[in-house]
PDB file of C-alpha atoms and ligand atoms in Angstrom:
ATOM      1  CA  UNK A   4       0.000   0.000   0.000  1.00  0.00           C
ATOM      2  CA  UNK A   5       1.083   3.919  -1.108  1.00  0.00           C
ATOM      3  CA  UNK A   6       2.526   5.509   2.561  1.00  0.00           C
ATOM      4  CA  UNK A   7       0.191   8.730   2.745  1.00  0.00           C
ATOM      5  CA  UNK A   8       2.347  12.168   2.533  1.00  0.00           C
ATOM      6  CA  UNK A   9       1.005  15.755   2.456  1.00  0.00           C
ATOM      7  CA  UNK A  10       2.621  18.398   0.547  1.00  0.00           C
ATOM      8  CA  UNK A  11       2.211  21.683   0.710  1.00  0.00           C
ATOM      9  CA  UNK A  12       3.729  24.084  -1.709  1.00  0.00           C
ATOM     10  CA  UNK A  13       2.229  26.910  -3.627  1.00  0.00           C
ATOM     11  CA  UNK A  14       4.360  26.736  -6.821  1.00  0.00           C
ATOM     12  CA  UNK A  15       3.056  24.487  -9.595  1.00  0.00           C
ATOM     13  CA  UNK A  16       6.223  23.223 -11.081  1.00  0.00           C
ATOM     14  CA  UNK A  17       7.903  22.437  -7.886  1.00  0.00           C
ATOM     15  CA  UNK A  18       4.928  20.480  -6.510  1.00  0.00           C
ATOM     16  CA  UNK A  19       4.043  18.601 -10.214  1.00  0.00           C
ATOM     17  CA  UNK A  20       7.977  17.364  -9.574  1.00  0.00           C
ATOM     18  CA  UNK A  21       7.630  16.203  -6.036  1.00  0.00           C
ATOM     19  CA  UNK A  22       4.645  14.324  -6.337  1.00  0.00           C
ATOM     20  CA  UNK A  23       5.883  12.793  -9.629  1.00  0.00           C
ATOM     21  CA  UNK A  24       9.559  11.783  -7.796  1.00  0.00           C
ATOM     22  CA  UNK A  25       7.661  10.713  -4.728  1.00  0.00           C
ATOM     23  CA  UNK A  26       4.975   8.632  -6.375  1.00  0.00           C
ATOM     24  CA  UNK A  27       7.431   6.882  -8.283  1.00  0.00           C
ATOM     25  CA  UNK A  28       9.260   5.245  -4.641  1.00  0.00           C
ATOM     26  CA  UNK A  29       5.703   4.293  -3.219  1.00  0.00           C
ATOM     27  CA  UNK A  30       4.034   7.541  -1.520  1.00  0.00           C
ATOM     28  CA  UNK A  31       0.520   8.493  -2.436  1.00  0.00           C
ATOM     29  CA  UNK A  32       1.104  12.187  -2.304  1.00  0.00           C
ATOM     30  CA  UNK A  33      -1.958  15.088  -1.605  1.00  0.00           C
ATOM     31  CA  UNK A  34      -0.910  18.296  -2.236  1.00  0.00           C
ATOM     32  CA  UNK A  35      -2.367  21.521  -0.995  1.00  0.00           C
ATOM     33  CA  UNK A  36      -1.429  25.062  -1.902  1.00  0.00           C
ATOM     34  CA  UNK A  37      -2.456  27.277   0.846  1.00  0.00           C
ATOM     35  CA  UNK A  38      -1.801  26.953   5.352  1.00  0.00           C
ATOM     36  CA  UNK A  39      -5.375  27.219   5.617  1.00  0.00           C
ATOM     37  CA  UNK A  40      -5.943  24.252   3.348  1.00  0.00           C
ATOM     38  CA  UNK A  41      -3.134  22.268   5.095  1.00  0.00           C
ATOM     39  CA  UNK A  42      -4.349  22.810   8.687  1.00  0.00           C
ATOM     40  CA  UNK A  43      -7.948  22.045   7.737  1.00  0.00           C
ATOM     41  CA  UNK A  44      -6.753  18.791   6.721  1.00  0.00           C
ATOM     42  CA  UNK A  45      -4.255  17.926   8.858  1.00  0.00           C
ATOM     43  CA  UNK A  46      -6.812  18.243  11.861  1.00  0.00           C
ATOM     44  CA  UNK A  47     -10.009  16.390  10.352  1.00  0.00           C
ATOM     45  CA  UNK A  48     -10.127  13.277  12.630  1.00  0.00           C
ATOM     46  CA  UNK A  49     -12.457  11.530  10.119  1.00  0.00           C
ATOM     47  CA  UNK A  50      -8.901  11.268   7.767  1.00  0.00           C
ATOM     48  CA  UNK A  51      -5.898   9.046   8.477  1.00  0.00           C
ATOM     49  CA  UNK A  52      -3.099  11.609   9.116  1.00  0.00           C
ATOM     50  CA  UNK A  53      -0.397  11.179   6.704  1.00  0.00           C
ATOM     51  CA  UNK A  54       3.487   9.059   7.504  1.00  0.00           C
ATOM     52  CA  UNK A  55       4.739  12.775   6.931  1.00  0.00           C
ATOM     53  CA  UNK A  56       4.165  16.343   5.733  1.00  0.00           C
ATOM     54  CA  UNK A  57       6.202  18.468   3.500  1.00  0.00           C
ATOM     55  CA  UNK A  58       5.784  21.926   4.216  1.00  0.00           C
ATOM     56  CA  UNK A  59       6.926  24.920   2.129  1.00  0.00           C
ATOM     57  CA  UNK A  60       7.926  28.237   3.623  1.00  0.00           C
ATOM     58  CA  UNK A  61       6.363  31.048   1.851  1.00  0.00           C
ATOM     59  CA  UNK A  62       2.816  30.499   1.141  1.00  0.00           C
ATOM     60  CA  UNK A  63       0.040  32.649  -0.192  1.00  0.00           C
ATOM     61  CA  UNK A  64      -2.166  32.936   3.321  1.00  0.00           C
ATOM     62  CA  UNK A  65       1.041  32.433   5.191  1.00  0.00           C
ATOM     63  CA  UNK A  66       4.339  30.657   6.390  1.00  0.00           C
ATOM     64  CA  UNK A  67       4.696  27.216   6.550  1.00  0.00           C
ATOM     65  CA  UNK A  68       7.083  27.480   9.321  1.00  0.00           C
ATOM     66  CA  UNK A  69       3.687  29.204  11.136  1.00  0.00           C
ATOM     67  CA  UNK A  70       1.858  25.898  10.602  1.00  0.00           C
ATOM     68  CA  UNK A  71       4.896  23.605  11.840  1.00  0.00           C
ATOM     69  CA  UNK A  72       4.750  25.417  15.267  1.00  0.00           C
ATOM     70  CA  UNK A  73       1.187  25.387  15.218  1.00  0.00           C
ATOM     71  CA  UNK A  74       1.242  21.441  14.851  1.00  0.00           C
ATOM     72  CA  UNK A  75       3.971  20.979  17.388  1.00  0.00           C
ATOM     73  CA  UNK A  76       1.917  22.998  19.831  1.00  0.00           C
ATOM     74  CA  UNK A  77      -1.370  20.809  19.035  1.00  0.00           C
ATOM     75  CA  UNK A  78      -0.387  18.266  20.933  1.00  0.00           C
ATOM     76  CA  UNK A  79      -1.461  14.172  20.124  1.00  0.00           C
ATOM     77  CA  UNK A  80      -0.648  12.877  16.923  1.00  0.00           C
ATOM     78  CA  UNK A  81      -0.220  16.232  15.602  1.00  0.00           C
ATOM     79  CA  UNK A  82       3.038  17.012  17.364  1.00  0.00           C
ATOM     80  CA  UNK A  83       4.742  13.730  16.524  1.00  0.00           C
ATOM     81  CA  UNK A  84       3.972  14.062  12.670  1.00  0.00           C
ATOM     82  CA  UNK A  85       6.899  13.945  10.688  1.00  0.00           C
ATOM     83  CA  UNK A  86       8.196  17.334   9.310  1.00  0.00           C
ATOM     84  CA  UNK A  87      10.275  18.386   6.660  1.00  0.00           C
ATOM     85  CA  UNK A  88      10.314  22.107   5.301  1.00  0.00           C
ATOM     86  CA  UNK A  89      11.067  23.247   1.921  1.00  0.00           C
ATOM     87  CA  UNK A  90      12.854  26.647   2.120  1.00  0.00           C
ATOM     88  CA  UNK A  91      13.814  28.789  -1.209  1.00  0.00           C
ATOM     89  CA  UNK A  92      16.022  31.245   0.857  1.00  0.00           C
ATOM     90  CA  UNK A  93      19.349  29.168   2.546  1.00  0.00           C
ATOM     91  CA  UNK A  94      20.459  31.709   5.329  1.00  0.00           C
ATOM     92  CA  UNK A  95      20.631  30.306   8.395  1.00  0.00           C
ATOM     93  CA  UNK A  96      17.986  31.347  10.077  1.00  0.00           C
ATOM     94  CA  UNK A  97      15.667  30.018   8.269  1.00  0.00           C
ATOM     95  CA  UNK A  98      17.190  26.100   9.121  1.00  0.00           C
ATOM     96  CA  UNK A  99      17.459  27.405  12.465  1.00  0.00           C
ATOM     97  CA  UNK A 100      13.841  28.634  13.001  1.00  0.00           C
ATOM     98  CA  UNK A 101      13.162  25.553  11.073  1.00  0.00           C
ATOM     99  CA  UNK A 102      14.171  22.896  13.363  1.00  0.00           C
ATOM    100  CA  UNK A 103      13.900  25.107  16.581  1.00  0.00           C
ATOM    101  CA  UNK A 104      10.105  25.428  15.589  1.00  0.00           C
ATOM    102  CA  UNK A 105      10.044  21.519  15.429  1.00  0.00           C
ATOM    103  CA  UNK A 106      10.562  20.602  11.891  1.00  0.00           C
ATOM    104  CA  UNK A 107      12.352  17.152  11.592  1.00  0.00           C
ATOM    105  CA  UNK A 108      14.694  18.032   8.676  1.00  0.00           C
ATOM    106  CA  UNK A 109      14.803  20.500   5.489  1.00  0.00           C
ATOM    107  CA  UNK A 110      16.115  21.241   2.186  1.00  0.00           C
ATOM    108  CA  UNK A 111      17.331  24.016   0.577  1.00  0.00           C
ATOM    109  CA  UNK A 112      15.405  24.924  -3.090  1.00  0.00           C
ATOM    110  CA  UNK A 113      16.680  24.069  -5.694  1.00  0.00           C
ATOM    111  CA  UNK A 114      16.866  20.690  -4.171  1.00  0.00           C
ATOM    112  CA  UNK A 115      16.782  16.794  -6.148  1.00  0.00           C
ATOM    113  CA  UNK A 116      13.594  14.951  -6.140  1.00  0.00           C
ATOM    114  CA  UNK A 117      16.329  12.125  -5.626  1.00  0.00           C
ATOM    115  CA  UNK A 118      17.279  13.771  -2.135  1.00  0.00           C
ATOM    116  CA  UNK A 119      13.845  14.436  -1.277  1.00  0.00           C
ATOM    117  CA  UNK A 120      13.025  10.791  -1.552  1.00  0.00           C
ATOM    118  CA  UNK A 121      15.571   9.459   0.945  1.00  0.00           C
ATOM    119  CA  UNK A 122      14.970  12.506   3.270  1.00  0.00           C
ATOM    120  CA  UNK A 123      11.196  11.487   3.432  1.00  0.00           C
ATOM    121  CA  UNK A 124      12.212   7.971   3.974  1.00  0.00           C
ATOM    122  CA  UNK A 125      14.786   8.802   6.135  1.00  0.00           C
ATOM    123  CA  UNK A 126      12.516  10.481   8.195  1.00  0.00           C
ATOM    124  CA  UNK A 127       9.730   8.413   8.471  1.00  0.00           C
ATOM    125  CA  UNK A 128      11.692   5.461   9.289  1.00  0.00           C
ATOM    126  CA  UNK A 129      13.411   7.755  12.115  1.00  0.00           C
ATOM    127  CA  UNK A 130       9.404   9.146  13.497  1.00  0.00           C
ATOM    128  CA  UNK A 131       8.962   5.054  13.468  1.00  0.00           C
ATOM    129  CA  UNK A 132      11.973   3.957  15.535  1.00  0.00           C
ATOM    130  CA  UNK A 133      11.391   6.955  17.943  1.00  0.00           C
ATOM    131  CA  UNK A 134       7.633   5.783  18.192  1.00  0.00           C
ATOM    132  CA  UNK A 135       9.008   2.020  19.189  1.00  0.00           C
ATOM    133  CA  UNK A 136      11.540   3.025  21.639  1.00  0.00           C
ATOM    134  CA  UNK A 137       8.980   4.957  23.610  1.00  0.00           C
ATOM    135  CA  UNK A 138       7.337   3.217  26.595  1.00  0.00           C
ATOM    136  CA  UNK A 139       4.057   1.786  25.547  1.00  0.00           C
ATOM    137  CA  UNK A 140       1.778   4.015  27.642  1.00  0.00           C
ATOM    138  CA  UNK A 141       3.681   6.761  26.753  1.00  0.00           C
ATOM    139  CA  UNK A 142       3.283   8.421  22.804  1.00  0.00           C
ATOM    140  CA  UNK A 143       6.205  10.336  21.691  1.00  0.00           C
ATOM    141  CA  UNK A 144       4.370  13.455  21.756  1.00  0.00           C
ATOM    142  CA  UNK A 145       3.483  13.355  25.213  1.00  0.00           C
ATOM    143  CA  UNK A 146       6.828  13.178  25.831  1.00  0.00           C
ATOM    144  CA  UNK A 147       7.644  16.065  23.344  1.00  0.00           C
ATOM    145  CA  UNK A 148       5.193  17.688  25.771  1.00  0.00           C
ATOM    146  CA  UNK A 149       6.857  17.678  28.971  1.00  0.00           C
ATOM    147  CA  UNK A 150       9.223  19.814  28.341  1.00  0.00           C
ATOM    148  CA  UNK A 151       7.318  22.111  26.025  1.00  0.00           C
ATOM    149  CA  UNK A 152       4.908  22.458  29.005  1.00  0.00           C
ATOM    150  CA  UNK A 153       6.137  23.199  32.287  1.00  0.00           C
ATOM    151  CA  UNK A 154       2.604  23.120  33.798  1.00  0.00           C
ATOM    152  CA  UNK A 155       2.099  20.012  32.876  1.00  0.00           C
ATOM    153  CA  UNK A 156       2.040  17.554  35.807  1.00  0.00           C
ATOM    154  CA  UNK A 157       5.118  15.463  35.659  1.00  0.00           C
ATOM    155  CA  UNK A 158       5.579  12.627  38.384  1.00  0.00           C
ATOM    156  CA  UNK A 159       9.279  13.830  39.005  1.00  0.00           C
ATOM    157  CA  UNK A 160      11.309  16.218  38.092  1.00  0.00           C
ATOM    158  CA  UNK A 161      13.492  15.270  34.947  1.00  0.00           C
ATOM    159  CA  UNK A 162      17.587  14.491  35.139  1.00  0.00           C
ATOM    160  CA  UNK A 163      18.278  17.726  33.016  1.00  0.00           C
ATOM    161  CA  UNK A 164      16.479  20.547  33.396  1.00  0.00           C
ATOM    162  CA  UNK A 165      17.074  23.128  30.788  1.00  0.00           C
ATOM    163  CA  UNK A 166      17.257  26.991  31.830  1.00  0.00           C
ATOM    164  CA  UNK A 167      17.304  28.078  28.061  1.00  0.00           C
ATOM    165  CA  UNK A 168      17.190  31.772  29.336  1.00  0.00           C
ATOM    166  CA  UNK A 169      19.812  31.609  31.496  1.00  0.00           C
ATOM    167  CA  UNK A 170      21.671  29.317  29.001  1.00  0.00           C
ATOM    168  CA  UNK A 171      22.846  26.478  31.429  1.00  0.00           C
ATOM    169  CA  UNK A 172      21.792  22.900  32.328  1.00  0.00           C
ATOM    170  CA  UNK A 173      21.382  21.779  35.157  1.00  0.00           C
ATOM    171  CA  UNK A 174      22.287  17.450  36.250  1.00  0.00           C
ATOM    172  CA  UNK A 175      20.257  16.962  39.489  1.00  0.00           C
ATOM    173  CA  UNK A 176      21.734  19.553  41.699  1.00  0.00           C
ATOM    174  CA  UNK A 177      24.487  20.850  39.405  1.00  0.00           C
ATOM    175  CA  UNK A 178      24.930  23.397  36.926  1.00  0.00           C
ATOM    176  CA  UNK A 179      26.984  21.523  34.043  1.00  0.00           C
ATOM    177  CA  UNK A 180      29.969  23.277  33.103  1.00  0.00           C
ATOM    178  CA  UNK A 181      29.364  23.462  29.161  1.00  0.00           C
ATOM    179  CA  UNK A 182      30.961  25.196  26.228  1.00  0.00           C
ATOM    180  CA  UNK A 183      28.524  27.464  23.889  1.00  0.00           C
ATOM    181  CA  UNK A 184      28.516  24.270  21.380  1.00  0.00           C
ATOM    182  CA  UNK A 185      28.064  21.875  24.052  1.00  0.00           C
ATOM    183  CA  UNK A 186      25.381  23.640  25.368  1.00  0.00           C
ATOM    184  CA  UNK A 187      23.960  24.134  22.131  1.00  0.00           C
ATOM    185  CA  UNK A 188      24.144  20.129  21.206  1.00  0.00           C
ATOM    186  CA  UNK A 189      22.301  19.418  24.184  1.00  0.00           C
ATOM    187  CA  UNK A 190      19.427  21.916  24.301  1.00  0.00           C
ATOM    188  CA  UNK A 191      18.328  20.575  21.032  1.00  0.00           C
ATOM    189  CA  UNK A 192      18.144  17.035  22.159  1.00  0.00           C
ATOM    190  CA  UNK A 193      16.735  17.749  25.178  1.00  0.00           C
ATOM    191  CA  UNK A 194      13.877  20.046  23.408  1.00  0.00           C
ATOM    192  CA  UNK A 195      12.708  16.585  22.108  1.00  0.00           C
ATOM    193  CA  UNK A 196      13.710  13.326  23.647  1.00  0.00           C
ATOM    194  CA  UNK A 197      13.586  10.659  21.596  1.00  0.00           C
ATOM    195  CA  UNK A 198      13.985  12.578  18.678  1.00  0.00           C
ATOM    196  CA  UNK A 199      16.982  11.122  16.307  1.00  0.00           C
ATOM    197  CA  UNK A 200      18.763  14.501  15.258  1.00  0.00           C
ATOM    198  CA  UNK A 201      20.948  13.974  12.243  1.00  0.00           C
ATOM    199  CA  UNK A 202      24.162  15.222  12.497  1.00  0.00           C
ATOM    200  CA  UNK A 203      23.970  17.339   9.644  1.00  0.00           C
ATOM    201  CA  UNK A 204      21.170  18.981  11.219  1.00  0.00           C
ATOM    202  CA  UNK A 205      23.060  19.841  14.696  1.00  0.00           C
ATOM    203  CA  UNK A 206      25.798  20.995  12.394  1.00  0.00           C
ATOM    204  CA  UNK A 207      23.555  23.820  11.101  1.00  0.00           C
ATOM    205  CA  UNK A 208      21.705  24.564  14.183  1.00  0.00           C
ATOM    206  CA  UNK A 209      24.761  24.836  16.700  1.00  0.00           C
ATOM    207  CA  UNK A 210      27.750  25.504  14.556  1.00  0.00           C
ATOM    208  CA  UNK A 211      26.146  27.307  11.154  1.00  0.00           C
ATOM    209  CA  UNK A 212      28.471  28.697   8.319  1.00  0.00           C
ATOM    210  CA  UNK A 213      31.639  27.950  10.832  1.00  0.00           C
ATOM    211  CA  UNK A 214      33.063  26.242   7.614  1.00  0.00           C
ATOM    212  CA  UNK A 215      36.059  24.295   9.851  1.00  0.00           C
ATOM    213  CA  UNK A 216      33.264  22.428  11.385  1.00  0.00           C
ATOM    214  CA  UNK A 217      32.435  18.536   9.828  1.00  0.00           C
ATOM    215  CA  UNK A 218      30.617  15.603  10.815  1.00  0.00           C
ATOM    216  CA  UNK A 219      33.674  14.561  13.143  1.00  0.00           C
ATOM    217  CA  UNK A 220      32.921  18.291  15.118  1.00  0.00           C
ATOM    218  CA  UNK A 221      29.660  16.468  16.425  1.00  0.00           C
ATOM    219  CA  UNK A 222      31.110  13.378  17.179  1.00  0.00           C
ATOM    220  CA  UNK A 223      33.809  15.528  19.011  1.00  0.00           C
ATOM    221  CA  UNK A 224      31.660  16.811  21.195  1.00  0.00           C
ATOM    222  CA  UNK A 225      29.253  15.188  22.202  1.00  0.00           C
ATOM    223  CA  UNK A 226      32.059  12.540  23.245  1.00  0.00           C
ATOM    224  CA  UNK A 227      33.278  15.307  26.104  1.00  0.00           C
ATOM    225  CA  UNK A 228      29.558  15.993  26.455  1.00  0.00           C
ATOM    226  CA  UNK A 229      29.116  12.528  27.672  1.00  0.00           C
ATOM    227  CA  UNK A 230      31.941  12.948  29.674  1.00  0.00           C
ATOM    228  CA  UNK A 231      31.015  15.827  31.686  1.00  0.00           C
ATOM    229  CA  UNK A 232      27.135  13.986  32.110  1.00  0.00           C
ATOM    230  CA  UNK A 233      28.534  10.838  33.023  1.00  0.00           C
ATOM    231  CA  UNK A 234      30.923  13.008  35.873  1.00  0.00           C
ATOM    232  CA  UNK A 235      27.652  14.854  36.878  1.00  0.00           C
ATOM    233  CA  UNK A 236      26.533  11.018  37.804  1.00  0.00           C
ATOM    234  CA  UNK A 237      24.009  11.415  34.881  1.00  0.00           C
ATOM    235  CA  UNK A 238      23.309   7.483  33.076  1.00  0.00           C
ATOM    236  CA  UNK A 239      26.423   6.962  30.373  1.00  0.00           C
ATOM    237  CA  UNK A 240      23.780   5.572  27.673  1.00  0.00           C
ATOM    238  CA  UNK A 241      21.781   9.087  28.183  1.00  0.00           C
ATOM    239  CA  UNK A 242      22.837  10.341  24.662  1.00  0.00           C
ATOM    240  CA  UNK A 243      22.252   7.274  22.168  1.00  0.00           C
ATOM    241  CA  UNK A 244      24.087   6.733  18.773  1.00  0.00           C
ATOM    242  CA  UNK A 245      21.538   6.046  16.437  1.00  0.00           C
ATOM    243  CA  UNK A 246      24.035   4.142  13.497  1.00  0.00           C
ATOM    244  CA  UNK A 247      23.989   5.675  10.683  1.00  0.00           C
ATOM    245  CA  UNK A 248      20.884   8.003  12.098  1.00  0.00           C
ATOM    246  CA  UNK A 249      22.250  10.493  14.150  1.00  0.00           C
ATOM    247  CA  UNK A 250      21.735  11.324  18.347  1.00  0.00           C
ATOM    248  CA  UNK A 251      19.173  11.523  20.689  1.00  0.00           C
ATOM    249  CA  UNK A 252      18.460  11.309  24.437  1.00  0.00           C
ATOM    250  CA  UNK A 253      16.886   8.390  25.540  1.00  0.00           C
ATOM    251  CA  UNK A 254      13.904   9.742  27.379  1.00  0.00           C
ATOM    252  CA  UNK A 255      13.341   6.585  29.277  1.00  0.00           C
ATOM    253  CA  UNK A 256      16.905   7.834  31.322  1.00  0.00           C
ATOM    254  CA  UNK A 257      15.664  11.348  31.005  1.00  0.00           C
TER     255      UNK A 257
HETATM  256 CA1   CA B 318       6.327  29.228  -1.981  1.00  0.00          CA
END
């Protein structure tokens, strides 16, 4: 059977090509041009909500990076759905904004319908093995939730609380004593437990244009960022290599 997708994306050309590239590998693709359109569908419980969504930046009635937070804020089923935006301009903030808002991956127009493929597949399989590795009455988004909502009731205070103001961390009764990047590694993974970052994608969002910086510059550090967790008596399995994947923090150890 086709795996569902929704696209959204307001130019013609670019969406004829994605649909065509995605049908091809096995995704029934619906495609909607405007936010409004989107979000209508996206929260009619009478439809099965789609493996992913696609979401394109600059819309008609809006931004698609509006309708990403929007979801992640929803809460349920909504906030664990797959995201990957489409973004025409490639500065920085825009990939920034993009995953800080809670979109799973992007690409930079022009991109290939070849890379868009095994991004979408990529990322589905990751939403799936984050799904199984979450305790059973537990959803991923609920656990997305905890941290995103301080007034929720939680049973115990977490391991690592973030002060994201303040920029420090704090292990149980200690501040951690982090550098900017390692700080920066680990408020992303904590924003989302159980989310599989690739390390491409905490290359852009914690060390940006810095063109010195390479796969190994992750690897790097969050090797002495285990280090200092592990000496703050934090769990040494708390950050998981995901082969081939990427990092995340196991939430069960969170
Ligand atoms: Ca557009």
């Amino acid at each position: 059977m086709a795996t569902p997708l929704l696209l959204l994306e307001d130019d013609p050309a670019i969406a004829e090509t994605v649909v065509y590239a995605l049908g091809r590998e096995g995704f029934e693709v619906e495609h909607v041009m405007l936010v409004g359109e989107a979000e209508r569908r996206l929260r009619d419980t009478t439809l099965a909500p789609p493996a992913a969504v696609i979401l394109d930046v600059g819309l008609p009635d809006g931004s698609g990076l509006d309708l990403c937070r929007s979801l992640r804020q929803a809460g349920g089923a909504l906030a664990a759905l797959p995201v990957l935006m489409l973004t025409a301009r490639a500065e920085e903030i825009d990939r920034v904004l993009g995953l800080e808002l809670g979109a799973d991956d992007y690409l930079t127009k022009p991109f290939s319908p070849r890379e868009l493929c095994a991004r979408v597949r990529a990322l589905i399989r990751r939403s799936q093995l984050v799904a199984a590795a979450a305790p059973a009455t537990t959803s991923a988004a609920s656990l997305h939730g905890r941290l995103a909502e301080p007034s929720a009731p939680a049973p115990r205070e977490p391991l690592l609380v973030c002060d994201e103001a303040g920029q420090r961390i704090r292990c149980g009764d200690h501040w951690l004593p982090l550098t900017r990047r390692e700080l920066g590694l680990l408020t992303l993974l904590l924003r989302h437990p159980g989310r599989i970052w690739p390390r491409e994608a905490l290359l852009d969002a914690v060390w940006g244009q810095d063109a010195d910086s390479t796969d190994r510059t992750v690897d790097t550090h969050i090797k002495t960022l285990r280090g200092k967790l592990r000496d703050a008596g934090a769990p040494a399995d708390l950050i998981v290599t995901h082969r081939g994947l990427g990092y995340a923090i196991d939430p069960k150890l969170l």
